[in-house]
Amino acid sequence: MNVEWGQLDSKSYPVDILVKAYQYEKFPSDVFAVLAADKVSVIATKTIGQDKSGLLGVRIKIAVASVEALSEICKRIKGIQSIISVERFFK
């Protein structure tokens, strides 16, 4: 599923992150809840699906003001139970 919406403001930069987790009921909605709580703009999402190891993935394009802000967002997402990894995604 591909979804696109939102616009960047002049002080933010688009960044793609890849979030992987074991399958559970609230993935990826709990990730989006963290982003909403931190008032992070979501520009686009793409569900990656399940890989060979059984992990689900979702690629999320977000707007961030700085590398520090990205680091803090990734840290909060990693704190969600069952999240295995959060990393920058480069095409």
XYZ file of C-alpha atoms in Angstrom:
91
model
C 0.000 0.000 0.000
C 1.388 3.389 -0.998
C 0.044 6.572 0.553
C 1.152 10.162 0.014
C -0.060 13.323 1.670
C 1.174 16.422 3.431
C 3.607 19.127 2.459
C 7.021 20.124 3.704
C 7.469 23.459 5.351
C 10.565 25.472 4.490
C 12.431 24.397 7.647
C 12.112 20.645 7.297
C 13.740 17.944 5.229
C 12.270 14.722 3.853
C 13.756 11.542 5.296
C 12.807 7.926 4.595
C 12.945 5.508 7.514
C 12.375 1.773 7.508
C 10.709 0.313 10.595
C 10.780 -3.461 11.107
C 8.856 -5.406 13.713
C 7.527 -8.808 14.538
C 3.901 -9.015 13.499
C 1.562 -7.766 16.193
C -1.880 -6.234 16.283
C -0.994 -2.534 16.529
C 1.862 -2.376 14.008
C 2.231 0.146 12.368
C -0.516 2.246 14.010
C 1.512 2.640 17.210
C 4.425 4.007 15.140
C 2.110 6.615 13.641
C 0.856 7.459 17.147
C 4.448 8.290 18.199
C 4.897 10.440 15.098
C 1.601 12.240 15.759
C 2.482 12.833 19.427
C 5.774 14.398 18.327
C 3.949 16.430 15.645
C 6.040 14.873 12.883
C 4.650 15.318 9.385
C 4.220 12.057 7.495
C 4.639 12.582 3.762
C 4.258 9.010 2.466
C 4.179 5.391 3.587
C 4.749 2.062 1.927
C 4.134 -1.321 3.495
C 7.058 -3.625 2.733
C 5.477 -6.862 3.937
C 7.002 -9.859 5.648
C 10.611 -10.884 4.950
C 12.196 -14.358 5.192
C 12.770 -13.972 8.931
C 9.110 -13.155 9.599
C 9.598 -9.424 10.155
C 7.125 -6.888 8.806
C 8.356 -3.585 7.445
C 6.952 -0.176 6.713
C 8.807 2.600 4.939
C 7.788 6.059 6.120
C 8.810 9.393 4.612
C 8.760 12.038 7.326
C 9.705 15.711 7.529
C 12.335 16.554 10.140
C 14.036 19.793 11.100
C 17.456 18.303 11.869
C 19.533 15.172 12.288
C 19.055 15.510 16.033
C 15.278 15.525 15.626
C 15.496 12.413 13.424
C 17.636 10.670 16.024
C 15.128 11.434 18.782
C 12.186 10.247 16.673
C 13.972 6.974 15.845
C 14.808 6.480 19.529
C 11.134 6.876 20.501
C 9.990 4.453 17.810
C 12.619 1.895 18.896
C 11.095 2.096 22.381
C 7.874 0.522 21.136
C 7.526 -3.107 22.147
C 8.172 -5.569 19.274
C 9.997 -3.002 17.108
C 13.212 -4.646 15.949
C 14.854 -1.818 14.009
C 14.444 1.741 12.797
C 16.909 2.960 10.207
C 17.342 5.472 7.424
C 16.206 4.078 4.108
C 18.207 5.016 1.040
C 16.849 4.189 -2.385
